mmCIF file of C-alpha atoms in Angstrom:
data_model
loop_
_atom_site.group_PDB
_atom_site.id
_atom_site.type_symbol
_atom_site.label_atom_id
_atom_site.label_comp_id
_atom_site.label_asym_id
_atom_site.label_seq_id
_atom_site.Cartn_x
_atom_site.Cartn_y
_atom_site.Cartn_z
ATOM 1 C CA UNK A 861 0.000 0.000 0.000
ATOM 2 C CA UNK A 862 1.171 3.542 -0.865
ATOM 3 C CA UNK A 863 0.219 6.643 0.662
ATOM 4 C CA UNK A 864 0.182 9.588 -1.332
ATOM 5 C CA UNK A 865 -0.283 13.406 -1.522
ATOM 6 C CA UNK A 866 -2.133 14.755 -4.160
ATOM 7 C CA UNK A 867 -0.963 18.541 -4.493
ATOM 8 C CA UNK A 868 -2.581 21.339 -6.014
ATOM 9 C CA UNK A 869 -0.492 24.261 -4.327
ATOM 10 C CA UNK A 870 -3.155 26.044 -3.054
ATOM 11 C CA UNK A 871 -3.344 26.472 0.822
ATOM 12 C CA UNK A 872 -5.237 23.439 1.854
ATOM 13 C CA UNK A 873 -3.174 21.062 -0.388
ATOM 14 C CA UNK A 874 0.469 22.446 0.672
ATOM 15 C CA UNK A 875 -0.738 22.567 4.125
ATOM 16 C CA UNK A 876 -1.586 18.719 4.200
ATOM 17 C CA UNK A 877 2.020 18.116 4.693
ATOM 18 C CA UNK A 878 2.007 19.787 8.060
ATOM 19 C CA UNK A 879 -1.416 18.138 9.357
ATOM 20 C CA UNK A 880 0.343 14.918 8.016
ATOM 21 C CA UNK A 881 3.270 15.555 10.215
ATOM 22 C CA UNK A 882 1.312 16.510 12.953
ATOM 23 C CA UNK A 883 -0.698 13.117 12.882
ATOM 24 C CA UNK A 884 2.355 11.379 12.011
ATOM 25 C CA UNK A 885 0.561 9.547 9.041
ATOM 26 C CA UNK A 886 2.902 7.767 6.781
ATOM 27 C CA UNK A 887 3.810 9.619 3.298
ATOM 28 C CA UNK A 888 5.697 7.412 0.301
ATOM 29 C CA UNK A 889 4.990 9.878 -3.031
ATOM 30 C CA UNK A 890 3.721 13.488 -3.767
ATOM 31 C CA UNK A 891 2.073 14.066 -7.256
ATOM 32 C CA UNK A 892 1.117 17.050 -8.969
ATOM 33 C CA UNK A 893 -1.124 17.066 -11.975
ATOM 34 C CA UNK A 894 0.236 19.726 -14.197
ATOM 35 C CA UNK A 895 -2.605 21.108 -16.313
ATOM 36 C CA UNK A 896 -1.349 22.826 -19.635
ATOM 37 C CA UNK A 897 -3.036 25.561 -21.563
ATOM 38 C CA UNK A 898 -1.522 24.838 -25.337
ATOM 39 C CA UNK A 899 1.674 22.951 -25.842
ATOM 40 C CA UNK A 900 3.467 25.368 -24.553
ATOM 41 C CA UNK A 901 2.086 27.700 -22.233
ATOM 42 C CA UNK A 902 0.959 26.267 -18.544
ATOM 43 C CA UNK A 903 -2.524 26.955 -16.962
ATOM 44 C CA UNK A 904 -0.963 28.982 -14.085
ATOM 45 C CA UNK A 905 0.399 32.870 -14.210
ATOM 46 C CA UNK A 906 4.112 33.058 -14.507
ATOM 47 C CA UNK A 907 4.038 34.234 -10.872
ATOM 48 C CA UNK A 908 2.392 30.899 -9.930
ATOM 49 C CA UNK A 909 4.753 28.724 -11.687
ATOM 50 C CA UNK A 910 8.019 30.654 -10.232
ATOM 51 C CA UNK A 911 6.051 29.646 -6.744
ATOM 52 C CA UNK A 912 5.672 25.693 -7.436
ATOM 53 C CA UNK A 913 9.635 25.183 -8.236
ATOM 54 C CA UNK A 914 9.981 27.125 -5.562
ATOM 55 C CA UNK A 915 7.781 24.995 -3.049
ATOM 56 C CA UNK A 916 8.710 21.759 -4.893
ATOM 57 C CA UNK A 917 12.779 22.973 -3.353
ATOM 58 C CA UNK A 918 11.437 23.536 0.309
ATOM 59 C CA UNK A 919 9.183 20.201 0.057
ATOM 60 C CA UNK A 920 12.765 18.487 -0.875
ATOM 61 C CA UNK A 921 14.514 19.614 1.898
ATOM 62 C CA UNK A 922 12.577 18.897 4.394
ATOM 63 C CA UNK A 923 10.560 15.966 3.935
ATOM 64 C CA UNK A 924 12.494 14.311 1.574
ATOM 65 C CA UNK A 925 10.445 13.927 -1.662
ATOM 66 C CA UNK A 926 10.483 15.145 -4.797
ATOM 67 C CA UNK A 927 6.714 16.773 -6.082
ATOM 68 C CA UNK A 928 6.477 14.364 -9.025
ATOM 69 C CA UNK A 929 4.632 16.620 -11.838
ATOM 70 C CA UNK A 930 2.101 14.256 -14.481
ATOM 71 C CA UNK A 931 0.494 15.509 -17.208
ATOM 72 C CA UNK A 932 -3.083 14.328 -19.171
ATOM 73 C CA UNK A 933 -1.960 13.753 -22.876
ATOM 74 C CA UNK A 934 -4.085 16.484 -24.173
ATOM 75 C CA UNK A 935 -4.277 20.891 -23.629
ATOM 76 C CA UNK A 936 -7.100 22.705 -22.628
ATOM 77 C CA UNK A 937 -6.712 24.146 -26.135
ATOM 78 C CA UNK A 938 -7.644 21.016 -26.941
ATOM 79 C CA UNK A 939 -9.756 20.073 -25.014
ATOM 80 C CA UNK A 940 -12.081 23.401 -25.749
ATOM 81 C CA UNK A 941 -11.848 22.542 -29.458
ATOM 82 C CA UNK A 942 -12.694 18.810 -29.127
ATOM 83 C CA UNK A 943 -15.624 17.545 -31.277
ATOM 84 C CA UNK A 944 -18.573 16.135 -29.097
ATOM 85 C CA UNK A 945 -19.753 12.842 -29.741
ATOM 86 C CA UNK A 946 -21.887 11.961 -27.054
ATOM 87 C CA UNK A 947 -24.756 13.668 -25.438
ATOM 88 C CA UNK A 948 -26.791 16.341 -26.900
ATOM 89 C CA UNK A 949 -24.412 18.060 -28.538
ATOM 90 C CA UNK A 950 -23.076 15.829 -31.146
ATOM 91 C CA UNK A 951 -20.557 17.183 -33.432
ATOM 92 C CA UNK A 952 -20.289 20.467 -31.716
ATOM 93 C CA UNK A 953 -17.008 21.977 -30.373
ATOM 94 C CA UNK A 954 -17.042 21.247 -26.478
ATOM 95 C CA UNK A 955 -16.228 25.276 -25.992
ATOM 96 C CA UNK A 956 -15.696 26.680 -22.396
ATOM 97 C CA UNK A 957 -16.154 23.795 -19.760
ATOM 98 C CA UNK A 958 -19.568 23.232 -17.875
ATOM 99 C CA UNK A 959 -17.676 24.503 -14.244
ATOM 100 C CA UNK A 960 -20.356 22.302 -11.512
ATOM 101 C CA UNK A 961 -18.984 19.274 -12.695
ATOM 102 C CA UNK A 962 -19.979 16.896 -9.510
ATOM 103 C CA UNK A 963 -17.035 17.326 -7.380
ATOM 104 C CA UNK A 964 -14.034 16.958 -9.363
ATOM 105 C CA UNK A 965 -14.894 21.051 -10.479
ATOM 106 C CA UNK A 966 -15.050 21.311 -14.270
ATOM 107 C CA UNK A 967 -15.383 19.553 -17.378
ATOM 108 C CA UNK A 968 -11.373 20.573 -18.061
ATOM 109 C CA UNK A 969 -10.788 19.582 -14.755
ATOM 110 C CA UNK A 970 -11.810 16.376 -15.046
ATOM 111 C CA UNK A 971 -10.178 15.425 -18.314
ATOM 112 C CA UNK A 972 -6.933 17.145 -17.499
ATOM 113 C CA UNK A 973 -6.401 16.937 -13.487
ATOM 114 C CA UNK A 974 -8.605 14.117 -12.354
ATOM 115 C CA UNK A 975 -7.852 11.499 -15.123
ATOM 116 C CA UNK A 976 -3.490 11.837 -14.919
ATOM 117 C CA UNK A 977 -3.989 10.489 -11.015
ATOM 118 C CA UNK A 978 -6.209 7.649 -11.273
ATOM 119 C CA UNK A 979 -3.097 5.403 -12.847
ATOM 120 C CA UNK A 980 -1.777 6.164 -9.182
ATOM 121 C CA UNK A 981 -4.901 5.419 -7.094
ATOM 122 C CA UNK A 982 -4.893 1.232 -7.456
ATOM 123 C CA UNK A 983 -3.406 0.050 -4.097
ATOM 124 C CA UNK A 984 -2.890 3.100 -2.396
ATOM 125 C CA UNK A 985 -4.452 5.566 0.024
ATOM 126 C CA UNK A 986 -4.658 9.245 -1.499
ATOM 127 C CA UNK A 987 -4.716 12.211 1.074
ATOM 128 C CA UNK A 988 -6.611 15.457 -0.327
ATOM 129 C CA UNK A 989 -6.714 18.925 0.490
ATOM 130 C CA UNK A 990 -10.108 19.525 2.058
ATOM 131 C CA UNK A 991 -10.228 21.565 4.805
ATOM 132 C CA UNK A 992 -12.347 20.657 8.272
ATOM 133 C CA UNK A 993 -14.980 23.338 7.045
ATOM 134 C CA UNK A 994 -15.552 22.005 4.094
ATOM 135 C CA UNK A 995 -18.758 19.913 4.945
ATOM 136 C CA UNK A 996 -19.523 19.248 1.675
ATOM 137 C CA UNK A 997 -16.927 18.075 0.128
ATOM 138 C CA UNK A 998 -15.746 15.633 3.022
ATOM 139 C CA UNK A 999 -19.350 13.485 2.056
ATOM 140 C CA UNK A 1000 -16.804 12.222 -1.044
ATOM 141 C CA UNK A 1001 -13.839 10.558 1.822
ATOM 142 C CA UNK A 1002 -13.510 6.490 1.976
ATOM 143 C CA UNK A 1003 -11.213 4.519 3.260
ATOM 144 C CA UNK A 1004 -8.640 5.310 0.613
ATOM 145 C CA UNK A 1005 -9.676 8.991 -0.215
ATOM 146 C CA UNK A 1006 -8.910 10.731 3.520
ATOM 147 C CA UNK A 1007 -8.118 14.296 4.027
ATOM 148 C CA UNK A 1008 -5.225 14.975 6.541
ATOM 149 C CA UNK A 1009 -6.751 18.488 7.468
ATOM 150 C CA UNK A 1010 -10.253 16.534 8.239
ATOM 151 C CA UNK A 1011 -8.317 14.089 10.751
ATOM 152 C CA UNK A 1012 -6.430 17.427 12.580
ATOM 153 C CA UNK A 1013 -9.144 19.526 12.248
ATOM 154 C CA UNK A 1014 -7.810 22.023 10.297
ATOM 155 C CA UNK A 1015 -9.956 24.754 8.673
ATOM 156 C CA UNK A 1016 -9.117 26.876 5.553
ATOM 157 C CA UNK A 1017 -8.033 29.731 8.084
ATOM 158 C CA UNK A 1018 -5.774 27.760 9.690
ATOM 159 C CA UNK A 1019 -4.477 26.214 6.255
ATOM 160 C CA UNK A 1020 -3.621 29.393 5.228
ATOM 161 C CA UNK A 1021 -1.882 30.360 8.630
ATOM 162 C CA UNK A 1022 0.426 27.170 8.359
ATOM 163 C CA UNK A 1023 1.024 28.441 5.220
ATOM 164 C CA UNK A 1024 2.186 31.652 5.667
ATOM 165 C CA UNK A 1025 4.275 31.031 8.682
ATOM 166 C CA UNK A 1026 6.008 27.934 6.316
ATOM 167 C CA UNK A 1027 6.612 29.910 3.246
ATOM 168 C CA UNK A 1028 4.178 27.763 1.162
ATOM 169 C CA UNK A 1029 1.329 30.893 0.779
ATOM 170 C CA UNK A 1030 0.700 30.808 -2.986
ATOM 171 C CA UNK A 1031 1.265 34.333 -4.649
ATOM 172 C CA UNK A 1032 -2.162 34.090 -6.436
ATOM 173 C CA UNK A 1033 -3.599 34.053 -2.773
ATOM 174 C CA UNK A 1034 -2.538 38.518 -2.818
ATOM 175 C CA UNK A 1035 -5.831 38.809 -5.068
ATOM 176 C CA UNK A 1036 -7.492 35.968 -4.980
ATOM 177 C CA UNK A 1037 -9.734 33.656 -2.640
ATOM 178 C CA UNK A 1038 -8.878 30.623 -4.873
ATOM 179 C CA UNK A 1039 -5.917 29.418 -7.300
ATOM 180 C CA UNK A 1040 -6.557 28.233 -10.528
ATOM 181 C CA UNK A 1041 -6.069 28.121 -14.246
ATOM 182 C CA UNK A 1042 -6.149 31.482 -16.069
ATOM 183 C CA UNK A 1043 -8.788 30.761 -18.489
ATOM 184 C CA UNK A 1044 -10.852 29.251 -15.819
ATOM 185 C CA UNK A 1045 -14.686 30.670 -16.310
ATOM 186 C CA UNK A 1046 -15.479 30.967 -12.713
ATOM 187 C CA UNK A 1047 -13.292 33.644 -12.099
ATOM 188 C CA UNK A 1048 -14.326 37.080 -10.292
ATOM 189 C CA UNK A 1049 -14.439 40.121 -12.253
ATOM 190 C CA UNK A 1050 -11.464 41.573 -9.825
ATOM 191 C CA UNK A 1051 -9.484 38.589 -11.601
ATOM 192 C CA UNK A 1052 -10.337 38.563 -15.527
ATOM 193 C CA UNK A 1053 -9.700 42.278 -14.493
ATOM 194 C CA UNK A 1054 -6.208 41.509 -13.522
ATOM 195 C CA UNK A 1055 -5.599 38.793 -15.648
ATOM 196 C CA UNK A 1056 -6.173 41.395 -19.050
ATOM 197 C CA UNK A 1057 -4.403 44.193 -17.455
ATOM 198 C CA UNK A 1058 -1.073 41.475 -16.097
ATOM 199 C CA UNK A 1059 -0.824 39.215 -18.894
ATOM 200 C CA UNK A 1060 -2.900 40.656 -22.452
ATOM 201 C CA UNK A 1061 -1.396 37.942 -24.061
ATOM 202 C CA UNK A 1062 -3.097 35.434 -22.111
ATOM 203 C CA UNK A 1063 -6.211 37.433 -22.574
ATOM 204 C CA UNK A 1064 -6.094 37.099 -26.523
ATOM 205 C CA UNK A 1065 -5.853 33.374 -25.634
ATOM 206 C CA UNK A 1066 -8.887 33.697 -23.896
ATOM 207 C CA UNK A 1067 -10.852 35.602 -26.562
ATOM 208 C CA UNK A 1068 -9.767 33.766 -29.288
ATOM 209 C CA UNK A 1069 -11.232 30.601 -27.370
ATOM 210 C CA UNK A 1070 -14.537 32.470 -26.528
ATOM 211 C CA UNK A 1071 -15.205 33.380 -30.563
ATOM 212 C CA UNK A 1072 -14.914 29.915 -31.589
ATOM 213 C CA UNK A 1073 -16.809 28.443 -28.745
ATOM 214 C CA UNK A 1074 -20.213 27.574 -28.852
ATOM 215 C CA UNK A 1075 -21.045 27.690 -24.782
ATOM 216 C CA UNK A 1076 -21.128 30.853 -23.110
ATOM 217 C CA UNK A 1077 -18.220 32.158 -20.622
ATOM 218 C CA UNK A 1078 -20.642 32.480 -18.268
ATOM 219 C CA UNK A 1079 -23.521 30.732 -16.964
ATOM 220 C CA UNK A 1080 -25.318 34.375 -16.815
ATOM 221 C CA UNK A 1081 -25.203 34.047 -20.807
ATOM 222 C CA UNK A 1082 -22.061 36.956 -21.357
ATOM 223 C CA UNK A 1083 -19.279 35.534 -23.431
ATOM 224 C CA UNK A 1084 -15.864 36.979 -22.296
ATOM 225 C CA UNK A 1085 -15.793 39.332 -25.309
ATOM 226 C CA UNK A 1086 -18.503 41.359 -22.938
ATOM 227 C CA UNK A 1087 -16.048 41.420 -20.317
ATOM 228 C CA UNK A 1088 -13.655 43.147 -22.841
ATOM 229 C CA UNK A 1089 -16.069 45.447 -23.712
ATOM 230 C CA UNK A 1090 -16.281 46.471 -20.458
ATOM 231 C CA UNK A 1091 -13.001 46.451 -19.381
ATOM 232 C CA UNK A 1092 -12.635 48.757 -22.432
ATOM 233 C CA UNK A 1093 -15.439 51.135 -21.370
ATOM 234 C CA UNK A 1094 -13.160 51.303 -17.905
ATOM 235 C CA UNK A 1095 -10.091 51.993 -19.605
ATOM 236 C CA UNK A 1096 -12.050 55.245 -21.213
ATOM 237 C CA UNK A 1097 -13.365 56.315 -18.064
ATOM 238 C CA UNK A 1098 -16.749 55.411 -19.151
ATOM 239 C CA UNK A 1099 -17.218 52.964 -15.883
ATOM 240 C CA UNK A 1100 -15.732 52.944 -12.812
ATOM 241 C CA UNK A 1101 -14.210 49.255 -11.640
ATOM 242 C CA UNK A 1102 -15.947 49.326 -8.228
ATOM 243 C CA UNK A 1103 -19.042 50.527 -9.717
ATOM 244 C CA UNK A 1104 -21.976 48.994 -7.451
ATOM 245 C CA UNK A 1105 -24.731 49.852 -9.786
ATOM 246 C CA UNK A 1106 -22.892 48.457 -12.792
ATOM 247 C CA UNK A 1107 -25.617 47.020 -15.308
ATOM 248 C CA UNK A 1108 -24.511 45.095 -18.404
ATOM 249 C CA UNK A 1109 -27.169 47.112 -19.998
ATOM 250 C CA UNK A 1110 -24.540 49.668 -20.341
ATOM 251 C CA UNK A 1111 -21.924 47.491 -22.155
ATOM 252 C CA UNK A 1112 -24.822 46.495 -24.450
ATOM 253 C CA UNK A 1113 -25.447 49.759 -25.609
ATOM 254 C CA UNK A 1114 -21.888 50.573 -26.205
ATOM 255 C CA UNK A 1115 -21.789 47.770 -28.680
ATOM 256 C CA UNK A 1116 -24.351 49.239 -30.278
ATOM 257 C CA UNK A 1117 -23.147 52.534 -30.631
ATOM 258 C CA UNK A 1118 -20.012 51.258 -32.009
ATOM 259 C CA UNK A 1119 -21.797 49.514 -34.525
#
């Protein structure tokens, strides 16, 4: 039997190591599935991936492993572009991912996170980052799917303490609740608002995705070119970021206008 860490880098995941140490569980392997956005461009922000070589170093040293990093043998790219053929979209392009998808997250998530660790998961116990105040997600534990933090009691507050006073707080965590993958739909507007203004070329990406995909960005039926739009609209002076009263009525008829 193996026991093994399945890391994400966010705060609950990198602070399993330290509940694990505290309950003195036994730890053989640490795996990483390492989502990428094309062939050559990763899901996270450069400042993310500086971070994980960075943990990966400090995770050497002192407990003795090395983060082994997997990969699903297909992008997100390609993933987005795939032709459907099952369900009720047959011969469509799958588009942006459907992001509820049970509790493995999204549709991307599954195909591209999920699928790389289940070679690992015959004979072997896999410990997951789910915090002690995460009710819902602990209903999905077993005997070989336990959560370290669960078994100390650890909630996401207290994750994110260990992390901070370890050196393992994720950069992403400065303006964001959550880590994730750039292009991920369920973003805030704070961070599509960061992630256009940091990175444009990323945001092309993004855009060039949305025009060829056939499901909307968001569930509230506004593709990301809206977004744009109104990002634009900010950069003129035309909207204010922290506007409360913002209405996407507004973006509409600037569309128009520019018609």
């Amino acid at each position: 039997m193996q026991y093994i860490l399945s890391l994400s880098y966010g705060k609950d995941s990198l602070a399993c190591l330290g509940a694990i140490e505290r309950l003195r569980w036994p730890l053989d392997r640490i795996i990483h599935a390492e989502v990428w956005a094309t062939d050559t461009i990763l899901a996270d922000l450069p400042p993310m991936v500086e971070f994980k070589a960075q943990a990966d170093e400090i995770i050497r040293k002192r407990w003795g492993l090395t983060v082994e990093h997997v990969r699903a043998n297909q992008t997100a790219e390609e993933q987005i572009y795939h032709i459907r053929t099952r369900g009720h979209r047959i011969g469509e392009r799958m588009g942006w991912p459907m992001v509820a998808f049970a509790n493995h997250g999204c549709e991307l998530q599954k195909a591209l996170k999920v699928r790389p660790m289940q070679k690992f998961q015959g004979n072997a116990v896999t410990y997951l980052g789910i915090a002690a105040d995460e009710i819902s997600r602990l209903e999905g534990l077993s005997d070989t799917r336990k959560s370290p933090l669960a078994a100390a009691g650890w909630t996401e507050s207290m994750c994110r303490k260990w992390c901070e006073e370890n050196g393992l707080l994720a950069p992403i965590y400065e303006k964001a609740a959550r880590s994730g993958c750039w292009f991920c739909p369920s973003q805030t507007i704070m961070q599509l608002r960061n992630l256009r203004h940091d990175h444009p070329e990323l945001w092309t990406f993004m855009l060039r995705w949305d025009a060829d995909s056939p499901v909307c960005f968001k569930a509230h039926g506004h593709p990301l070119r809206d977004y744009d739009c109104r990002f634009q609209m900010e950069d003129k002076g035309l909207l204010l970021p922290g506007d409360k009263g913002f209405r996407w009525s507004k973006v509409d008829i600037q569309k128009e206008d520019s018609l």
